[in-house]
Coordinates of C-alpha atoms in Angstrom, one line a residue:
Chain A
M229 CA -26.6 -3.5 27.4
I230 CA -27.2 0.1 26.4
R231 CA -27.2 3.0 28.8
F232 CA -27.8 6.6 27.7
E233 CA -27.1 9.1 30.6
Q234 CA -28.1 12.6 29.8
V235 CA -26.7 12.2 26.3
G236 CA -26.7 15.2 24.1
K237 CA -25.6 15.7 20.5
R238 CA -25.1 19.2 19.2
Y239 CA -23.7 19.7 15.7
P240 CA -21.3 22.5 14.8
N241 CA -24.0 24.4 12.9
G242 CA -26.0 24.6 16.2
H243 CA -28.6 22.0 15.4
V244 CA -29.4 19.8 18.4
G245 CA -29.7 16.1 17.4
L246 CA -30.4 14.7 20.9
H247 CA -31.2 16.6 24.0
E248 CA -30.2 15.0 27.4
L249 CA -31.5 11.6 26.5
S250 CA -31.6 9.0 29.3
F251 CA -32.8 5.4 29.1
H252 CA -31.3 2.0 29.3
V253 CA -31.9 -1.2 27.4
R254 CA -31.4 -4.6 29.0
R255 CA -29.5 -7.5 27.4
G256 CA -31.8 -9.5 25.2
E257 CA -34.5 -6.8 24.9
F258 CA -36.4 -6.0 21.7
I259 CA -37.0 -2.3 21.5
F260 CA -38.5 0.1 18.9
V261 CA -37.5 3.7 18.6
T262 CA -40.0 5.9 16.7
G263 CA -40.5 9.5 15.9
H264 CA -41.0 11.8 13.0
S265 CA -38.2 12.7 10.6
G266 CA -35.5 14.6 12.4
A267 CA -36.6 13.3 15.8
G268 CA -33.2 11.9 16.5
K269 CA -33.6 8.2 15.7
S270 CA -30.8 8.0 13.2
T271 CA -28.6 10.2 15.5
M272 CA -29.1 7.6 18.2
L273 CA -28.1 4.8 16.0
R274 CA -25.0 6.7 14.7
L275 CA -23.9 7.3 18.3
L276 CA -24.3 3.6 19.1
L277 CA -22.2 2.7 16.0
A278 CA -19.6 5.3 17.0
M279 CA -20.1 7.1 13.7
E280 CA -20.5 10.2 15.8
R281 CA -19.7 11.0 19.4
P282 CA -22.0 12.6 22.0
T283 CA -21.2 16.2 22.9
S284 CA -22.5 15.7 26.4
G285 CA -23.5 13.0 28.8
K286 CA -22.4 9.4 28.9
L287 CA -23.2 6.5 26.5
L288 CA -22.4 3.0 27.6
L289 CA -22.6 0.0 25.4
A290 CA -21.9 -3.4 27.1
G291 CA -20.0 -1.4 29.7
Q292 CA -17.8 0.5 27.2
D293 CA -18.0 4.3 27.3
L294 CA -18.6 5.4 23.7
S295 CA -17.9 9.0 24.6
S296 CA -14.3 8.3 25.1
I297 CA -13.7 5.4 22.7
T298 CA -10.5 5.7 20.6
T299 CA -10.5 5.5 16.8
A300 CA -8.5 2.3 16.9
Q301 CA -11.2 0.7 19.2
I302 CA -14.1 1.5 16.9
P303 CA -13.7 -1.5 14.5
F304 CA -13.7 -3.9 17.4
L305 CA -16.8 -2.2 18.9
R306 CA -18.6 -2.6 15.6
R307 CA -17.8 -6.3 15.5
Q308 CA -20.1 -6.7 18.5
I309 CA -22.9 -5.0 16.6
G310 CA -25.0 -6.0 13.6
V311 CA -26.6 -3.3 11.5
V312 CA -29.4 -3.4 9.0
F313 CA -30.2 -0.4 6.7
Q314 CA -33.2 0.7 4.8
N315 CA -31.2 0.6 1.6
H316 CA -29.4 -2.7 2.6
Q317 CA -26.0 -1.4 1.6
L318 CA -25.1 -4.7 -0.1
L319 CA -22.1 -5.0 -2.4
F320 CA -23.5 -5.6 -5.9
D321 CA -20.3 -7.0 -7.4
R322 CA -20.2 -9.8 -4.9
S323 CA -22.4 -12.8 -4.5
V324 CA -25.0 -13.2 -1.7
F325 CA -22.6 -15.6 0.0
D326 CA -19.7 -13.2 -0.1
N327 CA -21.9 -10.3 1.1
V328 CA -23.0 -12.3 4.2
A329 CA -19.5 -13.8 4.8
L330 CA -17.8 -10.3 4.9
P331 CA -18.0 -9.8 8.7
L332 CA -16.6 -13.3 9.3
K333 CA -13.7 -12.6 6.9
I334 CA -13.0 -9.4 8.8
L335 CA -13.0 -11.4 12.0
G336 CA -10.4 -13.7 10.6
M337 CA -12.3 -16.9 10.6
G338 CA -11.2 -20.0 8.7
K339 CA -12.8 -20.8 5.3
D340 CA -14.7 -23.8 6.6
E341 CA -16.1 -21.9 9.5
I342 CA -17.1 -19.0 7.3
A343 CA -18.9 -21.4 4.9
K344 CA -20.7 -23.1 7.7
R345 CA -21.9 -19.9 9.5
T346 CA -22.7 -18.1 6.3
L347 CA -24.9 -20.9 5.0
L348 CA -26.6 -21.2 8.4
A349 CA -27.3 -17.4 8.4
L350 CA -28.7 -17.6 4.9
E351 CA -30.8 -20.6 5.9
R352 CA -32.3 -18.5 8.8
V353 CA -33.5 -15.9 6.3
S354 CA -34.6 -18.7 3.8
L355 CA -32.1 -17.7 1.2
K356 CA -29.7 -20.6 1.3
D357 CA -30.5 -21.5 -2.3
K358 CA -29.6 -18.0 -3.4
A359 CA -26.1 -18.1 -2.0
E360 CA -24.4 -18.0 -5.4
H361 CA -26.7 -15.4 -6.8
F362 CA -25.8 -11.7 -7.0
P363 CA -27.9 -9.1 -5.1
A364 CA -29.2 -7.6 -8.3
D365 CA -30.9 -11.0 -9.1
L366 CA -33.0 -10.7 -5.9
S367 CA -36.2 -8.9 -5.0
T368 CA -36.1 -6.0 -2.6
G369 CA -37.4 -8.2 0.2
Q370 CA -34.8 -10.8 -0.5
Q371 CA -32.1 -8.1 -0.6
Q372 CA -33.2 -6.9 2.8
R373 CA -33.0 -10.5 4.2
V374 CA -29.5 -10.7 2.8
G375 CA -28.7 -7.5 4.8
I376 CA -30.1 -9.1 7.9
A377 CA -28.2 -12.3 7.4
R378 CA -25.0 -10.2 7.1
A379 CA -25.9 -8.4 10.2
V380 CA -26.3 -11.5 12.3
V381 CA -23.8 -13.9 10.8
H382 CA -21.2 -13.1 13.4
Q383 CA -23.7 -13.4 16.2
P384 CA -23.5 -9.9 17.5
A385 CA -24.6 -8.9 21.0
L386 CA -26.7 -6.1 19.6
L387 CA -28.6 -5.7 16.3
L388 CA -29.4 -2.2 15.1
A389 CA -31.9 -1.6 12.3
D390 CA -32.6 1.8 10.7
E391 CA -36.0 1.7 9.0
P392 CA -35.5 -1.9 7.8
T393 CA -39.0 -2.2 6.4
G394 CA -39.2 1.3 4.9
N395 CA -39.2 0.1 1.3
L396 CA -41.2 -3.0 1.8
D397 CA -44.9 -3.8 1.4
P398 CA -46.8 -4.8 4.6
R399 CA -46.5 -8.5 4.0
L400 CA -42.8 -8.4 3.4
A401 CA -42.4 -6.0 6.4
A402 CA -44.1 -8.5 8.7
E403 CA -41.9 -11.3 7.3
I404 CA -38.7 -9.2 8.0
M405 CA -40.0 -8.4 11.6
S406 CA -40.5 -12.1 12.3
V407 CA -36.9 -12.7 11.3
F408 CA -35.8 -10.0 13.8
E409 CA -38.0 -11.7 16.5
D410 CA -36.3 -15.0 15.8
I411 CA -32.9 -13.4 16.2
N412 CA -34.0 -11.7 19.4
R413 CA -35.2 -15.1 20.8
L414 CA -31.7 -16.3 20.4
G415 CA -30.5 -13.7 22.9
T416 CA -29.5 -10.8 20.7
T417 CA -30.6 -7.4 21.8
V418 CA -32.6 -5.8 19.0
L419 CA -33.1 -2.1 18.5
I420 CA -35.1 -1.0 15.5
A421 CA -35.7 2.6 14.4
S422 CA -39.0 2.9 12.5
H423 CA -41.8 5.3 11.9
D424 CA -44.2 2.5 10.9
L425 CA -46.5 2.8 13.9
A426 CA -49.0 0.2 12.6
L427 CA -46.3 -2.4 12.4
I428 CA -44.8 -1.4 15.8
A429 CA -48.3 -1.7 17.4
R430 CA -48.7 -5.2 16.1
M431 CA -45.4 -6.3 17.6
R432 CA -46.1 -5.3 21.2
H433 CA -42.5 -4.6 22.3
R434 CA -41.0 -1.7 24.3
L435 CA -41.3 1.6 22.4
L436 CA -39.2 4.7 22.8
T437 CA -40.7 7.8 21.2
L438 CA -38.5 10.7 20.3
Q439 CA -39.5 14.2 19.3
R440 CA -37.0 16.9 18.3
G441 CA -34.2 15.0 20.1
R442 CA -36.1 14.5 23.3
L443 CA -37.5 11.3 24.8
I444 CA -41.2 11.8 25.1
G445 CA -42.4 8.2 25.6
D446 CA -41.1 5.0 27.0
G447 CA -43.4 2.0 27.3
E448 CA -45.0 -1.0 25.5
A449 CA -46.4 -0.2 22.1
A450 CA -50.2 -0.3 22.1
Chain B
M307 CA -46.0 -11.9 18.5
S308 CA -44.5 -13.1 21.7
N309 CA -41.0 -13.9 22.9
T310 CA -41.2 -17.7 23.2
P311 CA -38.0 -19.0 24.7
V312 CA -36.1 -21.5 22.6
P313 CA -34.1 -24.4 24.1
P314 CA -30.3 -23.6 24.1
S315 CA -29.4 -26.4 21.7
R316 CA -31.9 -25.2 19.1
V317 CA -30.8 -21.6 19.7
S318 CA -27.2 -22.6 18.8
E319 CA -28.3 -24.5 15.8
R320 CA -30.5 -21.8 14.4
A321 CA -28.1 -19.0 15.0
G322 CA -25.2 -20.8 13.5
V323 CA -23.4 -20.9 16.8
L324 CA -21.1 -23.9 16.9
P325 CA -20.8 -25.7 20.2
K326 CA -17.6 -24.8 22.2
K327 CA -15.5 -27.2 24.1
P328 CA -16.2 -27.1 27.8
N329 CA -12.7 -25.8 28.8
D330 CA -12.5 -23.3 25.9
K331 CA -12.5 -19.8 27.5
R332 CA -12.3 -17.9 24.3
P333 CA -15.3 -15.9 23.2
A334 CA -17.4 -17.6 20.5
N335 CA -16.3 -15.3 17.7
E336 CA -12.6 -15.3 18.5
P337 CA -10.6 -17.7 16.3
D338 CA -7.3 -19.3 17.6
F339 CA -3.9 -18.1 16.5
S340 CA -3.3 -20.6 13.7
T341 CA -6.8 -19.9 12.2
L342 CA -6.0 -16.1 12.4
L343 CA -2.7 -16.6 10.7
L344 CA -4.2 -18.7 7.9
S345 CA -7.0 -16.3 7.5
W346 CA -4.5 -13.3 7.4
L347 CA -2.5 -15.1 4.7
D348 CA -5.7 -15.9 2.9
S349 CA -6.8 -12.3 3.1
H350 CA -3.5 -11.2 1.6
R351 CA -3.8 -13.8 -1.2
A352 CA -7.4 -12.6 -1.8
S353 CA -6.3 -8.9 -1.9
L354 CA -3.6 -9.7 -4.4
A355 CA -5.9 -11.7 -6.6
D356 CA -8.6 -9.0 -6.4
S357 CA -6.1 -6.3 -7.3
L358 CA -4.9 -8.3 -10.2
R359 CA -8.4 -8.9 -11.4
R360 CA -9.3 -5.2 -11.1
L361 CA -6.2 -4.2 -13.1
G362 CA -7.0 -6.8 -15.7
R363 CA -10.5 -5.4 -16.1
Q364 CA -9.0 -2.1 -17.4
P365 CA -5.9 -3.4 -19.4
I366 CA -5.4 -0.2 -21.4
G367 CA -5.8 2.2 -18.5
S368 CA -3.5 0.1 -16.3
F369 CA -0.9 -0.2 -19.1
F370 CA -0.8 3.6 -19.6
T371 CA -0.5 4.2 -15.9
C372 CA 2.4 1.8 -15.8
L373 CA 3.9 3.4 -18.9
V374 CA 3.8 6.9 -17.4
M375 CA 5.4 5.6 -14.3
A376 CA 8.0 3.7 -16.4
I377 CA 9.0 6.9 -18.3
A378 CA 9.4 8.7 -15.0
L379 CA 11.6 5.9 -13.7
S380 CA 13.6 5.3 -16.8
L381 CA 14.7 8.9 -17.3
P382 CA 16.9 9.3 -14.2
M383 CA 18.0 5.7 -14.4
G384 CA 18.9 6.0 -18.0
L385 CA 20.9 9.2 -17.4
S386 CA 22.7 7.6 -14.5
L387 CA 23.7 4.7 -16.7
L388 CA 24.9 7.1 -19.4
L389 CA 27.0 8.9 -16.7
D390 CA 28.5 5.6 -15.7
N391 CA 29.5 5.0 -19.3
V392 CA 31.1 8.5 -19.4
E393 CA 33.0 7.7 -16.3
R394 CA 34.1 4.4 -17.8
L395 CA 35.2 6.3 -21.0
G396 CA 37.3 8.7 -19.0
G397 CA 39.0 5.9 -17.1
S398 CA 38.9 5.1 -13.4
W399 CA 39.8 7.7 -10.9
Q400 CA 43.0 5.9 -10.0
R401 CA 44.0 5.7 -13.6
A402 CA 43.2 9.4 -14.1
A403 CA 45.4 10.3 -11.2
Q404 CA 48.5 8.4 -12.5
I405 CA 51.9 10.0 -12.0
S406 CA 54.0 9.8 -15.2
L407 CA 57.8 9.5 -14.5
F408 CA 59.6 10.6 -17.7
M409 CA 63.0 9.1 -17.6
Q410 CA 66.3 10.5 -18.9
L411 CA 67.0 9.3 -22.4
D412 CA 70.0 7.2 -21.4
V413 CA 67.9 5.0 -19.0
D414 CA 67.7 1.6 -20.6
N415 CA 65.1 -1.0 -20.2
A416 CA 66.9 -3.0 -17.5
E417 CA 67.3 0.1 -15.4
G418 CA 63.8 1.2 -16.0
E419 CA 62.5 -2.2 -14.9
R420 CA 64.6 -2.1 -11.8
L421 CA 63.3 1.3 -10.9
R422 CA 59.7 0.2 -11.6
A423 CA 60.1 -2.7 -9.2
Q424 CA 61.5 -0.5 -6.6
I425 CA 58.6 2.0 -6.9
A426 CA 56.0 -0.8 -7.0
E427 CA 57.1 -2.0 -3.5
R428 CA 56.2 1.4 -1.9
P429 CA 53.2 1.1 0.4
D430 CA 51.5 4.1 -1.1
V431 CA 51.7 2.8 -4.7
A432 CA 49.1 0.4 -6.1
A433 CA 50.9 -0.4 -9.4
A434 CA 53.8 0.7 -11.5
D435 CA 54.2 0.0 -15.2
W436 CA 57.3 0.4 -17.4
V437 CA 56.7 1.8 -20.9
S438 CA 60.0 1.5 -22.9
R439 CA 61.0 4.1 -25.4
E440 CA 60.2 1.7 -28.2
Q441 CA 56.7 1.0 -26.8
A442 CA 56.1 4.7 -26.4
L443 CA 57.0 5.4 -30.0
A444 CA 54.8 2.5 -31.2
E445 CA 51.8 3.8 -29.2
L446 CA 52.3 7.3 -30.5
E447 CA 52.4 6.1 -34.1
Q448 CA 49.3 4.0 -33.6
Q449 CA 47.2 6.6 -31.7
A450 CA 48.1 9.8 -33.5
G451 CA 48.3 8.6 -37.0
L452 CA 51.8 10.1 -37.3
G453 CA 53.5 7.0 -38.5
E454 CA 55.1 8.4 -41.6
A455 CA 56.2 11.7 -39.9
L456 CA 57.8 9.8 -37.0
K457 CA 59.7 7.6 -39.4
E458 CA 61.5 10.7 -40.7
L459 CA 63.1 11.4 -37.3
P460 CA 66.8 10.4 -37.0
E461 CA 66.2 8.7 -33.7
N462 CA 63.4 8.0 -31.1
P463 CA 62.9 11.3 -29.2
L464 CA 60.6 9.7 -26.6
P465 CA 61.9 8.8 -23.1
G466 CA 61.0 5.7 -21.2
V467 CA 58.1 6.2 -18.8
I468 CA 57.1 4.7 -15.5
L469 CA 53.3 5.0 -14.9
V470 CA 52.7 5.0 -11.2
T471 CA 49.2 4.3 -9.9
P472 CA 48.9 5.6 -6.3
K473 CA 46.8 3.9 -3.7
Q474 CA 45.3 7.2 -2.4
I475 CA 44.0 9.9 -4.6
D476 CA 43.9 12.8 -2.2
K477 CA 45.5 15.8 -3.8
A478 CA 48.0 16.5 -1.0
G479 CA 49.2 12.9 -0.8
L480 CA 49.6 12.7 -4.6
E481 CA 51.7 15.9 -4.7
S482 CA 53.9 14.6 -1.9
L483 CA 54.4 11.3 -3.8
R484 CA 55.1 13.1 -7.0
Q485 CA 57.9 15.2 -5.3
H486 CA 59.4 12.1 -3.8
L487 CA 59.4 10.2 -7.1
A488 CA 60.9 13.2 -9.0
E489 CA 64.0 12.9 -6.8
L490 CA 64.7 9.3 -7.8
P491 CA 67.8 8.7 -9.9
G492 CA 67.2 8.7 -13.7
V493 CA 63.9 10.6 -13.5
Q494 CA 63.9 13.6 -15.7
Q495 CA 60.4 14.8 -14.9
A496 CA 57.5 13.6 -12.7
Q497 CA 54.1 14.8 -14.0
L498 CA 50.9 14.8 -12.1
D499 CA 48.1 16.3 -14.1
L500 CA 45.3 16.8 -11.7
L501 CA 43.6 19.7 -13.5
W502 CA 41.7 17.6 -16.0
V503 CA 40.9 15.1 -13.3
E504 CA 39.4 17.9 -11.2
R505 CA 37.5 19.2 -14.2
L506 CA 36.1 15.8 -15.1
D507 CA 35.3 15.3 -11.4
A508 CA 33.4 18.6 -11.4
I509 CA 31.5 17.7 -14.6
L510 CA 30.6 14.3 -13.3
G511 CA 29.6 15.8 -10.0
L512 CA 27.3 18.3 -11.8
G513 CA 25.9 15.4 -13.8
E514 CA 25.2 13.4 -10.7
R515 CA 23.6 16.3 -8.9
F516 CA 21.4 17.0 -12.0
I517 CA 20.4 13.4 -12.1
F518 CA 19.7 13.4 -8.4
G519 CA 17.5 16.5 -8.7
L520 CA 15.7 15.0 -11.7
A521 CA 15.2 11.7 -9.8
V522 CA 13.7 13.5 -6.8
L523 CA 11.3 15.5 -9.0
L524 CA 10.3 12.4 -11.0
V525 CA 9.8 10.3 -7.9
L526 CA 7.5 13.0 -6.6
A527 CA 5.7 13.0 -9.9
L528 CA 5.5 9.2 -9.7
L529 CA 4.0 9.3 -6.2
L530 CA 1.4 11.8 -7.5
V531 CA 0.5 9.6 -10.5
I532 CA 0.1 6.5 -8.3
G533 CA -1.7 8.5 -5.6
N534 CA -4.2 9.9 -8.1
T535 CA -4.7 6.4 -9.6
I536 CA -5.3 4.9 -6.2
R537 CA -7.6 7.8 -5.3
L538 CA -9.8 6.9 -8.3
H539 CA -9.9 3.3 -7.2
I540 CA -10.9 4.4 -3.7
E541 CA -13.7 6.5 -5.1
N542 CA -15.0 3.6 -7.2
R543 CA -15.0 1.4 -4.1
R544 CA -16.3 4.0 -1.6
S545 CA -19.5 2.2 -0.8
E546 CA -17.6 -1.1 -0.3
I547 CA -15.2 0.6 2.1
E548 CA -18.1 2.2 4.0
V549 CA -19.7 -1.2 4.4
I550 CA -16.4 -2.8 5.5
K551 CA -15.9 -0.2 8.1
L552 CA -19.4 -0.5 9.4
V553 CA -19.0 -4.3 9.9
G554 CA -15.8 -3.8 11.8
G555 CA -13.1 -3.7 9.2
T556 CA -9.9 -2.0 10.5
D557 CA -8.0 0.6 8.5
S558 CA -5.3 -2.0 7.7
Y559 CA -8.0 -4.3 6.3
V560 CA -9.4 -1.5 4.1
R561 CA -5.9 -0.4 3.1
R562 CA -4.6 -3.8 2.1
P563 CA -6.0 -4.2 -1.5
F564 CA -4.9 -0.7 -2.4
L565 CA -1.4 -1.3 -1.2
Y566 CA -1.3 -4.4 -3.4
M567 CA -2.6 -2.4 -6.3
G568 CA 0.1 0.2 -5.8
A569 CA 2.8 -2.4 -5.6
L570 CA 1.4 -4.1 -8.8
Y571 CA 1.4 -0.8 -10.6
G572 CA 5.0 -0.3 -9.5
F573 CA 5.9 -3.8 -10.6
G574 CA 4.5 -3.2 -14.1
A575 CA 6.2 0.2 -14.3
G576 CA 9.5 -1.3 -13.1
L577 CA 9.4 -4.0 -15.8
L578 CA 8.5 -1.5 -18.5
A579 CA 11.2 0.9 -17.4
W580 CA 13.7 -1.9 -17.5
L581 CA 12.7 -2.9 -21.0
V582 CA 12.8 0.8 -22.1
L583 CA 16.3 1.1 -20.8
V584 CA 17.6 -2.1 -22.3
Y585 CA 16.2 -1.4 -25.8
G586 CA 16.9 2.4 -25.5
L587 CA 20.6 1.8 -24.6
D588 CA 20.9 -0.8 -27.3
W589 CA 19.5 1.6 -29.9
L590 CA 21.8 4.4 -28.7
N591 CA 24.8 2.0 -28.6
Q592 CA 24.7 1.5 -32.4
A593 CA 25.3 5.2 -33.0
V594 CA 27.9 5.4 -30.1
V595 CA 29.9 2.4 -31.5
R596 CA 29.9 4.0 -35.0
L597 CA 31.2 7.3 -33.6
A598 CA 33.8 5.7 -31.4
G599 CA 35.0 3.6 -34.4
L600 CA 35.7 6.8 -36.3
Y601 CA 38.1 7.8 -33.4
G602 CA 39.7 4.4 -33.6
S603 CA 38.2 3.3 -30.3
D604 CA 36.2 0.1 -29.6
F605 CA 34.2 1.8 -26.9
A606 CA 30.6 0.6 -26.5
L607 CA 27.8 1.5 -24.0
A608 CA 27.4 -1.0 -21.2
G609 CA 23.8 -2.3 -21.0
V610 CA 21.7 -2.4 -17.8
P611 CA 23.4 -4.6 -15.3
L612 CA 21.1 -7.3 -13.8
E613 CA 21.6 -5.9 -10.3
D614 CA 20.6 -2.4 -11.5
G615 CA 17.6 -3.8 -13.2
L616 CA 16.5 -5.7 -10.1
S617 CA 17.1 -2.5 -8.0
L618 CA 14.9 -0.6 -10.4
L619 CA 12.2 -3.2 -10.2
A620 CA 12.3 -3.3 -6.3
G621 CA 12.4 0.5 -6.2
A622 CA 9.4 0.8 -8.5
I623 CA 7.4 -1.7 -6.3
L624 CA 8.4 0.2 -3.2
L625 CA 7.4 3.6 -4.7
G626 CA 4.0 2.1 -5.9
Y627 CA 3.5 0.8 -2.4
I628 CA 4.4 4.1 -0.7
G629 CA 2.3 6.1 -3.2
A630 CA -0.7 3.9 -2.5
W631 CA -0.1 4.1 1.3
L632 CA 0.0 7.9 1.2
A633 CA -3.2 8.0 -1.0
V634 CA -5.1 5.6 1.2
A635 CA -4.0 7.3 4.4
R636 CA -5.1 10.7 3.1
H637 CA -8.5 9.4 1.9
L638 CA -9.3 6.9 4.7
R639 CA -10.3 9.7 7.0
E640 CA -12.9 10.9 4.5
L641 CA -14.3 7.4 4.2
A642 CA -16.1 7.2 7.5
P643 CA -19.5 5.5 7.0
R644 CA -22.3 7.9 6.3

């Protein structure tokens, strides 16, 4: 699904975000990436979303080389990916339903199909009854679940999450993680960047550890 | 927590995956053509409704933006209409280039009419009109206010005139025609006064050039106004655009509501400009009619023709659209998700 081959990312100011990173992730895998602030977690996610390009090496996502992807191809690449942020990035002037339906509208689906899939996605995160509410009416945990529903509503092959539990208390964090596991069980590859080691340890999935842009650990969280 | 496999049917149900037909080879997320077309139309309808809603939320700001654009549009258009009226006042080019054949005093009406018919049959002549000595005298009395003075004359001093309107108005052709007509029997003098035609032509040419230059400058100003307005809308919706791009929205999807907004601003500005011109010319016309009346003329300014008004409206919409397109194209690059 994902293959990093000696991937490096050096910024114009000389800062090295990633240093010859190599690993691969199989389709359907659930994987954590951890490391201190500045370790390269976010850089890795940004490369996978084609928000940045590697300066060296080769990065393959579902067989597509992201080092040479054209600007016009980027939207179509992102349609295969769901992404969840720490700050949810919801649109506060739109209802919960409209937030979740956004990727489907962009895909050009019909109204009935959009309604059906959006309500199913909201049901999966136990927010079907909040469909007509606005994000500001919801708690932080509920907003995060809306973000997750939006990330999976179009059934992406890959789900990326950047510190998705960063603002949540442990009970809510565990709840959100169980939603991710449910999604993973449906066949979606899940990659979560997090520095919550206690939570990662409880989950017992593959863990990549980064330090200053280098991969220093690859194994099951213990 | 462990990875417990879920049966495929339950997987589909929980993920919101709808079952595909066995022979359907399309990917699960790829709608068919008719669905895509309907969705595209729906997206346009939604963009238009959204843009209208956003403009409606700031009625005063939207109105003033339209008004500024309307003033920029109405200035060159108004001047152009005034120039058209000046041209109309000065007569058409063909009329201005008429050749006057002053006949000998002993040419009577019958002979004059016969010569007029002969001239009118020429292929290079559009029309020929006979003005008898009596008609000429009556016109002079009426136009110059010399009625009493002319009555004192022992006899009518004016000759009969044939007014020849040529088909072509090139200078060389006209001169050649004048020479030919001057040699006809009974013709005392053939007069072609091109100087004032050339002067009026030069003045109108200058006016047209001035209006063109003004129009270019004001169109640029208008593009800047619309571009700046759209830039502010883009700034207000920056986070929304970033999210749309992150979930796979193309540039055209992002651009669409702003293009509608630009076109709507143009539509509003075009309508306002049309109104300004209609009422402005009507207001000016009252003074023009009064002035013309003092010179014994019934001249009045022509209003805004429907086709000119519609062209103004279409041009304004197009300019709004182009201004928005340029603004979005310029800022879209800066709106990469962060």
